[in-house]
Amino acid sequence: MLLLALDTATPAVTVALHDGTSVIASSSQVDARRHGELLLPAVDRVLAEAGLKLDAVTGIVVGVGPGPYTGLRVGLMTADTFGLVLGVPVHGLCTLDGLAYAADGTGAPMDGPFVVATDARRKEVYWALYDDPRTRTSEPAVDRPADIAGTVAGLPAVGAGALLYPDTFPDARAPEHVSAGALASLAAEKLAAGQELEAPRPLYLRRPDAQVPKNYKVVTPK
């Protein structure tokens, strides 16, 4: 097994290679405006670090969000293209699940229920509840932090969204952004257990920021 994992659902452009046992190479850069520019060079870097060629990859793992439309589609389209060219399966994983899984390896690992929250902009967060780093207990959602304060009260939280809104998430912990290494490790664990992963389809949860103006006037030549 050689999994190439990538995620562009958050400001982090993150790529990793996993050989079925451990992460053998990884790269992460935080830049919310340069997903398309940074992703392919990151893939080249991790392959060079591992001393491997792209055709050695046996499967693709991609974070499906939730995330903003523009950034998220960069990773998904790249994953689909790699899968088509290489003739290998493309597996999707919820980006929030990758953050939850990574929380188990931090300095203060989760030993009970917690919440994962990423920045959804517009003064909102993408979030979900977890019983433990491998068990999500709610569907991913997008809400204003104040509107979910009662639901998440008393729970530790991970993710950049938690750090942005300390009134709602007073016990915010690492990691801040998802890592492709965590996604790859979670995917390898699930595949080894015979579990089926998600389809690589985006979790947008809301319409794109870019909209056709209302009352748009069509001008046709005379």
mmCIF file of N, CA, C and O in Angstrom, residues 127-213:
data_model
loop_
_atom_site.group_PDB
_atom_site.id
_atom_site.type_symbol
_atom_site.label_atom_id
_atom_site.label_comp_id
_atom_site.label_asym_id
_atom_site.label_seq_id
_atom_site.Cartn_x
_atom_site.Cartn_y
_atom_site.Cartn_z
ATOM 1 N N TRP A 127 -18.441 22.423 12.004
ATOM 2 C CA TRP A 127 -18.205 21.718 13.261
ATOM 3 C C TRP A 127 -18.893 20.361 13.289
ATOM 4 O O TRP A 127 -19.807 20.083 12.509
ATOM 5 N N ALA A 128 -18.444 19.528 14.217
ATOM 6 C CA ALA A 128 -19.070 18.223 14.471
ATOM 7 C C ALA A 128 -18.658 17.759 15.860
ATOM 8 O O ALA A 128 -17.623 18.181 16.397
ATOM 9 N N LEU A 129 -19.469 16.877 16.427
ATOM 10 C CA LEU A 129 -19.211 16.315 17.756
ATOM 11 C C LEU A 129 -18.586 14.931 17.630
ATOM 12 O O LEU A 129 -18.903 14.174 16.711
ATOM 13 N N TYR A 130 -17.722 14.596 18.613
ATOM 14 C CA TYR A 130 -17.027 13.302 18.621
ATOM 15 C C TYR A 130 -17.055 12.701 20.019
ATOM 16 O O TYR A 130 -16.922 13.423 21.016
ATOM 17 N N ASP A 131 -17.236 11.377 20.068
ATOM 18 C CA ASP A 131 -17.102 10.662 21.337
ATOM 19 C C ASP A 131 -15.645 10.379 21.650
ATOM 20 O O ASP A 131 -15.233 10.315 22.807
ATOM 21 N N ASP A 132 -14.849 10.173 20.589
ATOM 22 C CA ASP A 132 -13.413 9.931 20.710
ATOM 23 C C ASP A 132 -12.799 10.265 19.352
ATOM 24 O O ASP A 132 -13.529 10.568 18.406
ATOM 25 N N PRO A 133 -11.474 10.231 19.215
ATOM 26 C CA PRO A 133 -10.850 10.655 17.962
ATOM 27 C C PRO A 133 -11.243 9.850 16.730
ATOM 28 O O PRO A 133 -10.936 10.274 15.609
ATOM 29 N N ARG A 134 -11.900 8.731 16.886
ATOM 30 C CA ARG A 134 -12.301 7.919 15.736
ATOM 31 C C ARG A 134 -13.810 7.827 15.554
ATOM 32 O O ARG A 134 -14.272 7.178 14.624
ATOM 33 N N THR A 135 -14.581 8.449 16.443
ATOM 34 C CA THR A 135 -16.036 8.263 16.423
ATOM 35 C C THR A 135 -16.760 9.601 16.394
ATOM 36 O O THR A 135 -16.867 10.289 17.410
ATOM 37 N N ARG A 136 -17.271 9.977 15.206
ATOM 38 C CA ARG A 136 -18.080 11.180 15.081
ATOM 39 C C ARG A 136 -19.523 10.860 15.412
ATOM 40 O O ARG A 136 -20.067 9.852 14.961
ATOM 41 N N THR A 137 -20.170 11.723 16.190
ATOM 42 C CA THR A 137 -21.541 11.467 16.645
ATOM 43 C C THR A 137 -22.557 12.451 16.072
ATOM 44 O O THR A 137 -23.734 12.380 16.402
ATOM 45 N N SER A 138 -22.129 13.377 15.221
ATOM 46 C CA SER A 138 -23.067 14.295 14.572
ATOM 47 C C SER A 138 -22.599 14.540 13.146
ATOM 48 O O SER A 138 -21.423 14.384 12.822
ATOM 49 N N GLU A 139 -23.530 14.927 12.305
ATOM 50 C CA GLU A 139 -23.170 15.272 10.934
ATOM 51 C C GLU A 139 -22.465 16.628 10.915
ATOM 52 O O GLU A 139 -22.780 17.505 11.726
ATOM 53 N N PRO A 140 -21.514 16.830 10.015
ATOM 54 C CA PRO A 140 -20.890 18.147 9.902
ATOM 55 C C PRO A 140 -21.936 19.216 9.621
ATOM 56 O O PRO A 140 -22.902 18.988 8.878
ATOM 57 N N ALA A 141 -21.751 20.381 10.228
ATOM 58 C CA ALA A 141 -22.718 21.468 10.092
ATOM 59 C C ALA A 141 -21.974 22.792 10.029
ATOM 60 O O ALA A 141 -20.790 22.875 10.350
ATOM 61 N N VAL A 142 -22.680 23.841 9.618
ATOM 62 C CA VAL A 142 -22.114 25.184 9.617
ATOM 63 C C VAL A 142 -23.075 26.094 10.384
ATOM 64 O O VAL A 142 -24.281 26.116 10.118
ATOM 65 N N ASP A 143 -22.539 26.802 11.379
ATOM 66 C CA ASP A 143 -23.366 27.645 12.244
ATOM 67 C C ASP A 143 -22.542 28.791 12.821
ATOM 68 O O ASP A 143 -21.304 28.734 12.857
ATOM 69 N N ARG A 144 -23.240 29.790 13.329
ATOM 70 C CA ARG A 144 -22.581 30.826 14.119
ATOM 71 C C ARG A 144 -22.236 30.240 15.483
ATOM 72 O O ARG A 144 -23.060 29.512 16.067
ATOM 73 N N PRO A 145 -21.063 30.522 16.002
ATOM 74 C CA PRO A 145 -20.662 29.937 17.289
ATOM 75 C C PRO A 145 -21.669 30.174 18.400
ATOM 76 O O PRO A 145 -21.940 29.265 19.198
ATOM 77 N N ALA A 146 -22.240 31.361 18.471
ATOM 78 C CA ALA A 146 -23.188 31.657 19.550
ATOM 79 C C ALA A 146 -24.415 30.761 19.486
ATOM 80 O O ALA A 146 -25.014 30.449 20.525
ATOM 81 N N ASP A 147 -24.781 30.318 18.286
ATOM 82 C CA ASP A 147 -25.977 29.497 18.122
ATOM 83 C C ASP A 147 -25.785 28.056 18.585
ATOM 84 O O ASP A 147 -26.763 27.331 18.786
ATOM 85 N N ILE A 148 -24.523 27.621 18.727
ATOM 86 C CA ILE A 148 -24.264 26.241 19.173
ATOM 87 C C ILE A 148 -23.608 26.202 20.550
ATOM 88 O O ILE A 148 -23.184 25.144 21.001
ATOM 89 N N ALA A 149 -23.555 27.358 21.204
ATOM 90 C CA ALA A 149 -22.860 27.431 22.489
ATOM 91 C C ALA A 149 -23.422 26.448 23.500
ATOM 92 O O ALA A 149 -22.681 25.810 24.258
ATOM 93 N N GLY A 150 -24.740 26.289 23.522
ATOM 94 C CA GLY A 150 -25.339 25.350 24.465
ATOM 95 C C GLY A 150 -25.000 23.910 24.148
ATOM 96 O O GLY A 150 -24.796 23.093 25.050
ATOM 97 N N THR A 151 -24.897 23.581 22.862
ATOM 98 C CA THR A 151 -24.603 22.207 22.440
ATOM 99 C C THR A 151 -23.182 21.798 22.780
ATOM 100 O O THR A 151 -22.924 20.649 23.146
ATOM 101 N N VAL A 152 -22.235 22.740 22.665
ATOM 102 C CA VAL A 152 -20.816 22.408 22.866
ATOM 103 C C VAL A 152 -20.302 22.828 24.236
ATOM 104 O O VAL A 152 -19.112 22.669 24.525
ATOM 105 N N ALA A 153 -21.181 23.339 25.084
ATOM 106 C CA ALA A 153 -20.746 23.833 26.397
ATOM 107 C C ALA A 153 -20.038 22.738 27.188
ATOM 108 O O ALA A 153 -20.501 21.600 27.263
ATOM 109 N N GLY A 154 -18.895 23.075 27.752
ATOM 110 C CA GLY A 154 -18.152 22.156 28.593
ATOM 111 C C GLY A 154 -17.268 21.183 27.848
ATOM 112 O O GLY A 154 -16.549 20.395 28.475
ATOM 113 N N LEU A 155 -17.289 21.221 26.507
ATOM 114 C CA LEU A 155 -16.494 20.283 25.721
ATOM 115 C C LEU A 155 -15.189 20.921 25.273
ATOM 116 O O LEU A 155 -15.177 22.069 24.815
ATOM 117 N N PRO A 156 -14.080 20.200 25.342
ATOM 118 C CA PRO A 156 -12.862 20.685 24.704
ATOM 119 C C PRO A 156 -13.056 20.713 23.197
ATOM 120 O O PRO A 156 -13.929 20.016 22.662
ATOM 121 N N ALA A 157 -12.273 21.541 22.518
ATOM 122 C CA ALA A 157 -12.443 21.695 21.074
ATOM 123 C C ALA A 157 -11.086 21.793 20.397
ATOM 124 O O ALA A 157 -10.121 22.289 20.976
ATOM 125 N N VAL A 158 -11.016 21.312 19.161
ATOM 126 C CA VAL A 158 -9.813 21.442 18.349
ATOM 127 C C VAL A 158 -10.177 22.110 17.038
ATOM 128 O O VAL A 158 -11.322 22.069 16.600
ATOM 129 N N GLY A 159 -9.175 22.753 16.418
ATOM 130 C CA GLY A 159 -9.398 23.393 15.136
ATOM 131 C C GLY A 159 -9.321 24.903 15.223
ATOM 132 O O GLY A 159 -9.530 25.500 16.279
ATOM 133 N N ALA A 160 -9.040 25.522 14.066
ATOM 134 C CA ALA A 160 -8.889 26.972 14.000
ATOM 135 C C ALA A 160 -10.171 27.693 14.382
ATOM 136 O O ALA A 160 -10.137 28.797 14.936
ATOM 137 N N GLY A 161 -11.319 27.097 14.095
ATOM 138 C CA GLY A 161 -12.581 27.730 14.461
ATOM 139 C C GLY A 161 -12.741 27.885 15.957
ATOM 140 O O GLY A 161 -13.291 28.882 16.437
ATOM 141 N N ALA A 162 -12.264 26.910 16.689
ATOM 142 C CA ALA A 162 -12.339 26.986 18.148
ATOM 143 C C ALA A 162 -11.454 28.105 18.675
ATOM 144 O O ALA A 162 -11.827 28.831 19.614
ATOM 145 N N LEU A 163 -10.282 28.281 18.087
ATOM 146 C CA LEU A 163 -9.368 29.331 18.531
ATOM 147 C C LEU A 163 -9.911 30.728 18.231
ATOM 148 O O LEU A 163 -9.640 31.675 18.960
ATOM 149 N N LEU A 164 -10.716 30.842 17.175
ATOM 150 C CA LEU A 164 -11.255 32.149 16.794
ATOM 151 C C LEU A 164 -12.365 32.633 17.719
ATOM 152 O O LEU A 164 -12.601 33.842 17.823
ATOM 153 N N TYR A 165 -13.049 31.701 18.383
ATOM 154 C CA TYR A 165 -14.228 32.070 19.182
ATOM 155 C C TYR A 165 -14.116 31.505 20.601
ATOM 156 O O TYR A 165 -14.815 30.554 20.960
ATOM 157 N N PRO A 166 -13.233 32.092 21.413
ATOM 158 C CA PRO A 166 -12.996 31.564 22.755
ATOM 159 C C PRO A 166 -14.214 31.655 23.677
ATOM 160 O O PRO A 166 -14.292 30.896 24.647
ATOM 161 N N ASP A 167 -15.149 32.557 23.393
ATOM 162 C CA ASP A 167 -16.349 32.628 24.237
ATOM 163 C C ASP A 167 -17.174 31.350 24.115
ATOM 164 O O ASP A 167 -17.767 30.883 25.094
ATOM 165 N N THR A 168 -17.223 30.782 22.930
ATOM 166 C CA THR A 168 -17.971 29.543 22.704
ATOM 167 C C THR A 168 -17.114 28.316 22.992
ATOM 168 O O THR A 168 -17.624 27.298 23.472
ATOM 169 N N PHE A 169 -15.814 28.419 22.701
ATOM 170 C CA PHE A 169 -14.894 27.286 22.873
ATOM 171 C C PHE A 169 -13.748 27.673 23.816
ATOM 172 O O PHE A 169 -12.616 27.883 23.370
ATOM 173 N N PRO A 170 -14.019 27.793 25.100
ATOM 174 C CA PRO A 170 -12.968 28.242 26.029
ATOM 175 C C PRO A 170 -11.836 27.238 26.203
ATOM 176 O O PRO A 170 -10.735 27.613 26.601
ATOM 177 N N ASP A 171 -12.081 25.959 25.925
ATOM 178 C CA ASP A 171 -11.045 24.935 26.072
ATOM 179 C C ASP A 171 -10.588 24.482 24.692
ATOM 180 O O ASP A 171 -10.804 23.350 24.268
ATOM 181 N N ALA A 172 -9.933 25.402 23.955
ATOM 182 C CA ALA A 172 -9.458 25.106 22.604
ATOM 183 C C ALA A 172 -8.069 24.474 22.667
ATOM 184 O O ALA A 172 -7.202 24.931 23.408
ATOM 185 N N ARG A 173 -7.862 23.431 21.861
ATOM 186 C CA ARG A 173 -6.610 22.691 21.885
ATOM 187 C C ARG A 173 -6.096 22.443 20.469
ATOM 188 O O ARG A 173 -6.790 22.670 19.480
ATOM 189 N N ALA A 174 -4.847 21.995 20.367
ATOM 190 C CA ALA A 174 -4.262 21.605 19.080
ATOM 191 C C ALA A 174 -4.891 20.287 18.628
ATOM 192 O O ALA A 174 -5.404 19.534 19.451
ATOM 193 N N PRO A 175 -4.844 20.048 17.309
ATOM 194 C CA PRO A 175 -4.230 20.840 16.246
ATOM 195 C C PRO A 175 -5.139 21.952 15.728
ATOM 196 O O PRO A 175 -6.357 21.875 15.869
ATOM 197 N N GLU A 176 -4.520 22.955 15.122
ATOM 198 C CA GLU A 176 -5.282 24.058 14.553
ATOM 199 C C GLU A 176 -5.801 23.706 13.164
ATOM 200 O O GLU A 176 -6.943 24.002 12.820
ATOM 201 N N HIS A 177 -4.937 23.102 12.343
ATOM 202 C CA HIS A 177 -5.308 22.748 10.969
ATOM 203 C C HIS A 177 -5.141 21.249 10.743
ATOM 204 O O HIS A 177 -4.356 20.585 11.418
ATOM 205 N N VAL A 178 -5.864 20.737 9.775
ATOM 206 C CA VAL A 178 -5.765 19.313 9.430
ATOM 207 C C VAL A 178 -4.404 19.027 8.803
ATOM 208 O O VAL A 178 -3.792 19.902 8.186
ATOM 209 N N SER A 179 -3.934 17.815 8.976
ATOM 210 C CA SER A 179 -2.718 17.370 8.294
ATOM 211 C C SER A 179 -3.060 16.169 7.423
ATOM 212 O O SER A 179 -3.853 15.308 7.811
ATOM 213 N N ALA A 180 -2.436 16.127 6.239
ATOM 214 C CA ALA A 180 -2.663 14.991 5.346
ATOM 215 C C ALA A 180 -2.126 13.710 5.962
ATOM 216 O O ALA A 180 -2.625 12.621 5.681
ATOM 217 N N GLY A 181 -1.104 13.827 6.832
ATOM 218 C CA GLY A 181 -0.587 12.647 7.513
ATOM 219 C C GLY A 181 -1.638 11.982 8.373
ATOM 220 O O GLY A 181 -1.746 10.750 8.403
ATOM 221 N N ALA A 182 -2.434 12.802 9.082
ATOM 222 C CA ALA A 182 -3.504 12.247 9.906
ATOM 223 C C ALA A 182 -4.588 11.621 9.037
ATOM 224 O O ALA A 182 -5.110 10.537 9.346
ATOM 225 N N LEU A 183 -4.944 12.276 7.922
ATOM 226 C CA LEU A 183 -5.938 11.708 7.010
ATOM 227 C C LEU A 183 -5.457 10.367 6.458
ATOM 228 O O LEU A 183 -6.220 9.400 6.390
ATOM 229 N N ALA A 184 -4.183 10.317 6.058
ATOM 230 C CA ALA A 184 -3.635 9.090 5.499
ATOM 231 C C ALA A 184 -3.617 7.967 6.528
ATOM 232 O O ALA A 184 -3.955 6.818 6.225
ATOM 233 N N SER A 185 -3.229 8.299 7.762
ATOM 234 C CA SER A 185 -3.177 7.288 8.816
ATOM 235 C C SER A 185 -4.564 6.753 9.132
ATOM 236 O O SER A 185 -4.757 5.542 9.324
ATOM 237 N N LEU A 186 -5.545 7.648 9.193
ATOM 238 C CA LEU A 186 -6.918 7.225 9.456
ATOM 239 C C LEU A 186 -7.438 6.353 8.314
ATOM 240 O O LEU A 186 -8.070 5.317 8.543
ATOM 241 N N ALA A 187 -7.158 6.760 7.080
ATOM 242 C CA ALA A 187 -7.600 5.975 5.931
ATOM 243 C C ALA A 187 -6.950 4.597 5.922
ATOM 244 O O ALA A 187 -7.619 3.583 5.682
ATOM 245 N N ALA A 188 -5.646 4.534 6.192
ATOM 246 C CA ALA A 188 -4.951 3.247 6.207
ATOM 247 C C ALA A 188 -5.524 2.332 7.276
ATOM 248 O O ALA A 188 -5.687 1.124 7.059
ATOM 249 N N GLU A 189 -5.851 2.904 8.423
ATOM 250 C CA GLU A 189 -6.443 2.122 9.517
ATOM 251 C C GLU A 189 -7.800 1.560 9.113
ATOM 252 O O GLU A 189 -8.097 0.380 9.343
ATOM 253 N N LYS A 190 -8.619 2.393 8.480
ATOM 254 C CA LYS A 190 -9.947 1.954 8.056
ATOM 255 C C LYS A 190 -9.860 0.894 6.950
ATOM 256 O O LYS A 190 -10.592 -0.110 6.969
ATOM 257 N N LEU A 191 -8.984 1.121 5.999
ATOM 258 C CA LEU A 191 -8.844 0.161 4.903
ATOM 259 C C LEU A 191 -8.330 -1.181 5.411
ATOM 260 O O LEU A 191 -8.787 -2.238 4.965
ATOM 261 N N ALA A 192 -7.382 -1.155 6.345
ATOM 262 C CA ALA A 192 -6.848 -2.398 6.902
ATOM 263 C C ALA A 192 -7.931 -3.180 7.650
ATOM 264 O O ALA A 192 -7.890 -4.410 7.717
ATOM 265 N N ALA A 193 -8.914 -2.452 8.205
ATOM 266 C CA ALA A 193 -10.008 -3.087 8.935
ATOM 267 C C ALA A 193 -11.150 -3.502 8.016
ATOM 268 O O ALA A 193 -12.180 -4.003 8.485
ATOM 269 N N GLY A 194 -10.983 -3.258 6.705
ATOM 270 C CA GLY A 194 -12.016 -3.635 5.750
ATOM 271 C C GLY A 194 -13.177 -2.669 5.685
ATOM 272 O O GLY A 194 -14.235 -2.999 5.139
ATOM 273 N N GLN A 195 -13.003 -1.464 6.204
ATOM 274 C CA GLN A 195 -14.075 -0.476 6.181
ATOM 275 C C GLN A 195 -14.089 0.273 4.859
ATOM 276 O O GLN A 195 -13.040 0.532 4.259
ATOM 277 N N GLU A 196 -15.276 0.624 4.421
ATOM 278 C CA GLU A 196 -15.429 1.378 3.182
ATOM 279 C C GLU A 196 -15.348 2.863 3.482
ATOM 280 O O GLU A 196 -16.009 3.370 4.400
ATOM 281 N N LEU A 197 -14.538 3.587 2.707
ATOM 282 C CA LEU A 197 -14.405 5.023 2.897
ATOM 283 C C LEU A 197 -15.441 5.770 2.056
ATOM 284 O O LEU A 197 -16.122 5.205 1.220
ATOM 285 N N GLU A 198 -15.527 7.067 2.304
ATOM 286 C CA GLU A 198 -16.511 7.891 1.620
ATOM 287 C C GLU A 198 -16.131 8.092 0.157
ATOM 288 O O GLU A 198 -14.966 7.959 -0.234
ATOM 289 N N ALA A 199 -17.117 8.444 -0.646
ATOM 290 C CA ALA A 199 -16.847 8.855 -2.016
ATOM 291 C C ALA A 199 -16.172 10.226 -1.986
ATOM 292 O O ALA A 199 -16.428 11.033 -1.090
ATOM 293 N N PRO A 200 -15.299 10.510 -2.945
ATOM 294 C CA PRO A 200 -14.620 11.805 -2.964
ATOM 295 C C PRO A 200 -15.522 12.910 -3.503
ATOM 296 O O PRO A 200 -15.297 13.461 -4.593
ATOM 297 N N ARG A 201 -16.539 13.223 -2.729
ATOM 298 C CA ARG A 201 -17.492 14.259 -3.120
ATOM 299 C C ARG A 201 -17.496 15.370 -2.079
ATOM 300 O O ARG A 201 -17.461 15.109 -0.883
ATOM 301 N N PRO A 202 -17.560 16.623 -2.501
ATOM 302 C CA PRO A 202 -17.364 17.742 -1.581
ATOM 303 C C PRO A 202 -18.511 17.957 -0.602
ATOM 304 O O PRO A 202 -19.680 17.810 -0.949
ATOM 305 N N LEU A 203 -18.139 18.327 0.622
ATOM 306 C CA LEU A 203 -19.091 18.776 1.629
ATOM 307 C C LEU A 203 -19.010 20.299 1.684
ATOM 308 O O LEU A 203 -18.196 20.873 2.411
ATOM 309 N N TYR A 204 -19.839 20.959 0.893
ATOM 310 C CA TYR A 204 -19.810 22.419 0.888
ATOM 311 C C TYR A 204 -20.669 23.004 2.017
ATOM 312 O O TYR A 204 -20.322 24.005 2.627
ATOM 313 N N LEU A 205 -21.823 22.414 2.262
ATOM 314 C CA LEU A 205 -22.779 22.816 3.299
ATOM 315 C C LEU A 205 -23.472 24.144 3.045
ATOM 316 O O LEU A 205 -24.457 24.460 3.690
ATOM 317 N N ARG A 206 -22.949 24.945 2.123
ATOM 318 C CA ARG A 206 -23.646 26.173 1.757
ATOM 319 C C ARG A 206 -23.201 26.571 0.360
ATOM 320 O O ARG A 206 -22.251 26.027 -0.190
ATOM 321 N N ARG A 207 -23.892 27.538 -0.205
ATOM 322 C CA ARG A 207 -23.620 27.957 -1.580
ATOM 323 C C ARG A 207 -22.295 28.708 -1.648
ATOM 324 O O ARG A 207 -21.834 29.270 -0.661
ATOM 325 N N PRO A 208 -21.643 28.736 -2.841
ATOM 326 C CA PRO A 208 -20.384 29.468 -2.992
ATOM 327 C C PRO A 208 -20.541 30.948 -2.684
ATOM 328 O O PRO A 208 -21.628 31.523 -2.816
ATOM 329 N N ASP A 209 -19.438 31.587 -2.255
ATOM 330 C CA ASP A 209 -19.459 33.027 -2.003
ATOM 331 C C ASP A 209 -19.740 33.805 -3.286
ATOM 332 O O ASP A 209 -20.415 34.834 -3.266
ATOM 333 N N ALA A 210 -19.205 33.337 -4.407
ATOM 334 C CA ALA A 210 -19.406 34.016 -5.682
ATOM 335 C C ALA A 210 -20.805 33.717 -6.211
ATOM 336 O O ALA A 210 -21.176 32.562 -6.376
ATOM 337 N N GLN A 211 -21.570 34.742 -6.445
ATOM 338 C CA GLN A 211 -22.943 34.586 -6.915
ATOM 339 C C GLN A 211 -23.177 35.476 -8.133
ATOM 340 O O GLN A 211 -22.568 36.538 -8.276
ATOM 341 N N VAL A 212 -24.071 35.038 -9.022
ATOM 342 C CA VAL A 212 -24.500 35.897 -10.117
ATOM 343 C C VAL A 212 -25.329 37.026 -9.523
ATOM 344 O O VAL A 212 -26.241 36.779 -8.726
ATOM 345 N N PRO A 213 -25.018 38.292 -9.837
ATOM 346 C CA PRO A 213 -25.770 39.414 -9.257
ATOM 347 C C PRO A 213 -27.263 39.307 -9.544
ATOM 348 O O PRO A 213 -27.671 38.848 -10.613
#
